[in-house]
Amino acid sequence: MSTIAKAQLGTGGPEVSVQGLGCMGMSFAYGPTDADEARATLDHALDLGVTFFDTADMYGAGENEKFLAPFVRKHRDEIVLATKFGIVIDPDDPLKRGIDNSPAYIRQCIEGSLSRLGVESIDLYYMHRRDVTVPIEESVGVMAELVAEGKVKHLGLSEVTADELRAAHGVHPIAAVQSEWSLFSRDIEQHVVPAATELGVALVPYSPLGRGFLTGSFANADSDLDASDFRRTMPRFSGDNAAANAALLAPIRSVAESRDATPAQVALAWVQQRAQAHGLTVVPIPGTRKRTRIEENAAATHLILTPSELELLEPIAGQVAGGRYADMSFTSAGRE
């Protein structure tokens, strides 16, 4: 029987485990994958009580949705499925991306996701990135139509500003906002988090483990990661930035050792406690492809950091060298 607590996403939104699973890396962005182990990880996550699974149409140009499809169909009534639209991949250059929030494209995307996943509806449908050439009210209006048509149950947004969130919520209730939030990335706390708290919208932090850097699984992307790994494009994980940031892990390791925990568990516990710190629902979605990591991550839902431990970790984000992305214009912080 699961010991992972549940939480509701937004007002009237779905009930999910307080920690979800980001599935992107199972077939996209982080180098070669053991598909059999990844499938076993999905099953094990559900066995541990994880009920919230996150994907997107651009992860592997639809391949991640196809990969998840058998698991999703087998356990359709037991899980909450989230997918996203809005990022357009150039088939000739996977690192080259565009954004499209136009009504016609949204309708094209939902049909594609439903087909690849083999389901009749999506539990939580996110706008993955904001196309500033299309009024957000227009895009969310179309998303609301998908709810009315039964193709989508709840709406989410990713990397939106506080003003964009308020405008969208005025058109249709938004259950969740997905943004990067971790001991290394706290920019959303200035504007987005207060807006979400005000509106009763849940926060779904992606990359709560700093894309693995906070766990110590790699120290420099250039030397430690496969040539196809997306993290090699991120400024904070290479060169002098990586060396400076690796030194910031010392207090995380110190807390972990004193609590007989791992650095990953400390980092996740910190994110989870943002719920109490800011007065809103917070459901992180750490990604992994391994059963052992799922067990480690799920155990973090029971770790409560003390005020003195939180104080020790507090300065880390302000000292991080390098941005989350080389181009921050696609993020909420780049437009606030």
XYZ file of C-alpha atoms in Angstrom:
336
model
C 0.000 0.000 0.000
C 1.283 3.451 -0.916
C 2.663 5.721 1.772
C 3.023 8.716 -0.570
C 0.572 11.464 0.325
C -1.847 12.975 -2.182
C -2.520 16.574 -3.152
C -5.008 18.374 -5.352
C -3.790 20.421 -8.298
C -5.642 23.715 -8.225
C -9.246 24.322 -7.308
C -11.214 21.387 -8.641
C -8.150 19.874 -10.273
C -7.020 16.244 -10.181
C -5.724 14.505 -7.070
C -2.165 13.275 -7.539
C 0.723 11.880 -5.530
C 2.734 14.687 -3.941
C 5.657 13.637 -6.115
C 5.245 12.782 -9.781
C 7.531 11.309 -12.424
C 8.993 13.292 -15.292
C 9.280 10.873 -18.190
C 11.223 12.987 -20.723
C 14.578 11.294 -20.202
C 13.165 7.859 -20.965
C 13.414 8.612 -24.680
C 14.753 12.136 -25.107
C 17.453 14.683 -24.201
C 19.666 12.768 -21.749
C 21.518 10.324 -23.955
C 21.032 6.564 -24.493
C 18.263 4.796 -22.569
C 17.702 1.212 -21.437
C 14.089 0.901 -22.599
C 13.361 -2.225 -20.561
C 14.595 -0.600 -17.363
C 12.609 2.538 -18.137
C 9.422 0.472 -18.552
C 10.128 -1.311 -15.281
C 10.638 2.101 -13.663
C 7.150 3.199 -14.712
C 5.623 0.097 -13.121
C 7.699 0.446 -9.970
C 6.753 4.107 -9.609
C 3.077 3.178 -9.584
C 3.768 0.377 -7.081
C 5.346 2.987 -4.782
C 2.298 5.243 -5.038
C 3.410 7.664 -7.734
C 0.285 8.438 -9.775
C 1.306 11.574 -11.725
C 3.196 11.033 -14.999
C 4.479 13.863 -17.183
C 5.390 13.906 -20.873
C 5.145 16.254 -23.883
C 4.602 15.985 -27.605
C 8.071 17.404 -28.351
C 9.985 14.826 -26.313
C 11.538 12.824 -29.112
C 9.035 14.311 -31.589
C 6.224 12.195 -30.146
C 8.319 9.159 -29.292
C 8.024 9.689 -25.527
C 4.231 9.650 -25.730
C 4.386 6.475 -27.813
C 6.742 4.923 -25.277
C 4.347 5.671 -22.420
C 1.229 4.546 -24.297
C 1.147 0.859 -23.230
C 1.674 1.767 -19.566
C -0.917 4.536 -19.710
C -3.582 2.358 -21.320
C -2.959 -0.501 -18.887
C -3.334 1.777 -15.850
C -5.614 4.481 -17.231
C -7.869 4.693 -14.173
C -4.989 4.655 -11.700
C -2.870 7.516 -13.006
C -3.047 11.200 -13.865
C -1.475 11.854 -17.246
C 0.008 15.214 -18.225
C 1.280 16.165 -21.657
C 2.093 19.439 -23.376
C 1.995 21.344 -26.659
C 3.687 24.454 -27.963
C 7.339 23.693 -28.724
C 8.025 22.997 -32.380
C 11.073 20.875 -33.187
C 13.027 21.289 -36.404
C 13.362 17.694 -37.752
C 16.686 18.619 -39.359
C 18.103 20.144 -36.166
C 16.610 18.872 -32.862
C 18.327 21.682 -30.939
C 16.550 24.310 -33.041
C 13.119 25.088 -31.629
C 10.174 27.353 -32.237
C 6.970 28.080 -30.337
C 3.407 27.945 -31.667
C 0.307 28.649 -29.578
C -2.047 29.312 -32.491
C -5.550 27.799 -32.299
C -5.015 25.609 -35.361
C -1.733 24.260 -33.998
C -3.243 23.528 -30.573
C -6.000 21.478 -32.209
C -3.449 19.654 -34.340
C -1.362 18.872 -31.256
C -4.167 17.473 -29.121
C -5.219 15.074 -31.851
C -1.620 13.922 -32.243
C -1.139 13.346 -28.522
C -4.428 11.473 -28.128
C -3.507 9.242 -31.055
C 0.053 8.484 -29.884
C -1.034 7.816 -26.303
C -4.069 5.806 -27.364
C -6.434 7.546 -24.929
C -9.679 9.476 -25.239
C -8.676 12.383 -23.014
C -5.673 14.028 -21.362
C -5.946 14.626 -17.613
C -3.761 17.746 -17.568
C -2.885 19.586 -20.786
C -0.123 22.181 -20.581
C 0.910 25.024 -22.836
C 4.599 24.079 -22.854
C 5.989 27.501 -23.750
C 4.424 30.887 -24.385
C 4.133 32.195 -27.944
C 4.051 35.948 -27.344
C 2.676 36.589 -30.861
C -0.657 35.013 -29.851
C -2.757 36.558 -27.054
C -2.763 34.104 -24.176
C -6.525 34.566 -23.824
C -6.920 33.247 -27.372
C -4.759 30.181 -26.765
C -6.391 29.336 -23.448
C -9.780 29.893 -25.041
C -9.057 27.073 -27.458
C -7.732 24.910 -24.630
C -11.000 25.560 -22.778
C -12.889 24.362 -25.841
C -10.941 21.089 -25.641
C -12.176 20.702 -22.062
C -15.757 21.290 -23.199
C -15.285 18.684 -25.935
C -14.010 16.087 -23.433
C -10.543 15.828 -24.981
C -8.885 17.463 -21.980
C -9.905 17.446 -18.306
C -7.742 20.184 -16.757
C -5.464 22.957 -18.023
C -1.888 23.850 -17.159
C 0.759 26.346 -18.245
C 4.535 26.108 -18.263
C 7.071 28.927 -17.843
C 4.506 31.739 -17.828
C 4.810 35.076 -16.050
C 2.550 36.136 -13.207
C 0.568 38.435 -15.508
C 0.188 35.679 -18.111
C -1.058 33.311 -15.416
C -3.641 35.817 -14.210
C -4.859 36.490 -17.761
C -5.136 32.777 -18.532
C -6.907 32.001 -15.264
C -9.463 34.652 -16.138
C -10.432 32.648 -19.220
C -10.496 29.173 -17.663
C -9.309 27.766 -14.316
C -5.644 26.779 -14.427
C -4.863 23.723 -12.303
C -1.070 23.910 -12.379
C 1.909 25.934 -13.494
C 5.043 24.001 -14.382
C 8.374 25.782 -14.031
C 11.916 24.933 -13.037
C 12.285 25.210 -9.261
C 15.163 23.832 -7.231
C 17.962 24.778 -4.872
C 19.718 26.085 -8.000
C 16.735 27.818 -9.661
C 14.482 30.109 -7.637
C 13.576 32.921 -10.044
C 9.858 32.052 -9.999
C 9.602 32.936 -6.304
C 9.598 36.662 -7.054
C 6.422 36.900 -9.146
C 5.002 33.578 -10.318
C 4.735 31.828 -6.964
C 2.840 34.706 -5.285
C 0.420 34.808 -8.234
C -0.151 31.050 -8.052
C -0.784 31.292 -4.319
C -3.233 34.138 -4.875
C -5.165 32.192 -7.528
C -5.061 28.771 -5.873
C -2.953 27.270 -8.661
C -0.532 24.422 -7.910
C 3.164 24.573 -8.775
C 4.717 21.584 -10.524
C 8.506 22.025 -10.363
C 10.425 20.370 -13.179
C 14.142 19.621 -12.820
C 13.926 19.756 -8.995
C 17.272 17.948 -8.937
C 18.968 20.502 -11.169
C 18.900 18.046 -14.068
C 20.937 15.642 -11.964
C 23.666 18.110 -10.993
C 22.373 18.441 -7.427
C 22.718 14.687 -6.957
C 26.396 14.723 -7.900
C 25.768 12.336 -10.775
C 27.937 14.517 -13.015
C 30.293 17.412 -12.385
C 30.911 18.814 -15.854
C 28.638 18.243 -18.835
C 31.452 18.560 -21.371
C 33.496 15.705 -19.930
C 30.929 13.589 -18.117
C 27.904 13.396 -20.424
C 27.171 11.795 -23.788
C 27.586 14.031 -26.820
C 23.830 13.869 -27.473
C 22.931 14.998 -23.937
C 20.903 18.225 -23.903
C 22.592 19.390 -20.698
C 25.757 20.140 -22.660
C 23.945 23.199 -24.065
C 23.209 24.642 -20.608
C 25.654 27.311 -19.387
C 25.704 26.333 -15.721
C 26.908 22.790 -16.369
C 30.066 23.480 -18.374
C 33.492 25.023 -17.955
C 34.208 27.390 -15.096
C 30.505 27.602 -14.257
C 30.340 23.870 -13.584
C 33.384 24.004 -11.318
C 31.958 26.929 -9.347
C 28.558 25.291 -9.034
C 29.985 21.947 -7.930
C 31.418 23.716 -4.881
C 27.881 24.811 -3.935
C 26.871 21.205 -3.287
C 28.828 21.027 -0.020
C 25.960 22.104 2.295
C 23.576 19.712 0.542
C 25.985 16.852 1.173
C 26.451 17.975 4.760
C 22.713 17.903 5.467
C 22.386 14.560 3.668
C 25.127 12.949 5.761
C 23.667 14.216 9.022
C 20.221 12.834 8.129
C 21.379 9.500 6.655
C 19.869 10.641 3.360
C 21.169 11.285 -0.148
C 21.774 14.710 -1.718
C 18.863 14.007 -4.076
C 16.528 13.431 -1.137
C 17.622 16.664 0.519
C 17.101 18.609 -2.707
C 13.634 17.113 -3.177
C 12.678 17.694 0.454
C 13.629 21.347 0.060
C 11.367 21.711 -2.995
C 8.514 19.901 -1.278
C 8.745 22.258 1.712
C 8.193 25.249 -0.567
C 4.512 24.323 -0.140
C 4.605 25.391 3.511
C 6.980 28.288 2.861
C 4.697 29.873 0.269
C 1.259 28.511 1.111
C 0.468 26.596 -2.056
C 0.427 23.048 -3.415
C 3.819 21.927 -4.756
C 4.233 18.641 -6.655
C 7.757 18.152 -8.053
C 8.289 15.789 -10.976
C 11.870 14.495 -10.780
C 12.796 12.495 -13.830
C 14.530 9.149 -13.800
C 14.894 5.987 -15.857
C 15.940 3.667 -13.021
C 13.951 1.808 -10.377
C 16.545 2.492 -7.675
C 16.228 6.226 -8.252
C 12.439 6.051 -8.038
C 12.749 4.436 -4.604
C 15.255 7.077 -3.514
C 13.093 9.953 -4.776
C 9.843 8.624 -3.330
C 11.455 8.253 0.103
C 12.180 11.983 0.069
C 8.460 12.681 0.537
C 8.953 11.673 4.187
C 12.020 13.848 4.835
C 11.282 17.119 6.652
C 14.202 19.533 6.873
C 14.695 21.530 10.067
C 14.793 25.352 10.148
C 18.566 25.282 10.673
C 19.013 22.943 7.700
C 16.842 25.171 5.526
C 18.914 28.170 6.616
C 22.097 26.372 5.587
C 20.668 25.711 2.113
C 19.140 29.165 1.641
C 22.133 30.982 0.037
C 22.841 28.390 -2.674
C 20.646 29.690 -5.504
C 22.006 33.214 -5.245
C 25.536 31.940 -5.896
C 24.839 29.788 -8.976
C 26.967 30.638 -12.019
C 25.314 30.545 -15.439
C 21.717 30.607 -16.616
C 19.153 27.812 -16.744
C 19.251 27.994 -20.559
C 21.485 29.708 -23.061
C 18.371 31.561 -24.266
C 16.169 32.589 -21.338
C 13.570 34.354 -23.503
C 11.463 31.167 -23.511
C 11.181 31.247 -19.699
C 9.024 33.286 -17.344
C 12.139 34.907 -15.864
C 13.140 36.070 -19.335
C 9.869 37.988 -19.702
C 9.098 39.224 -16.184
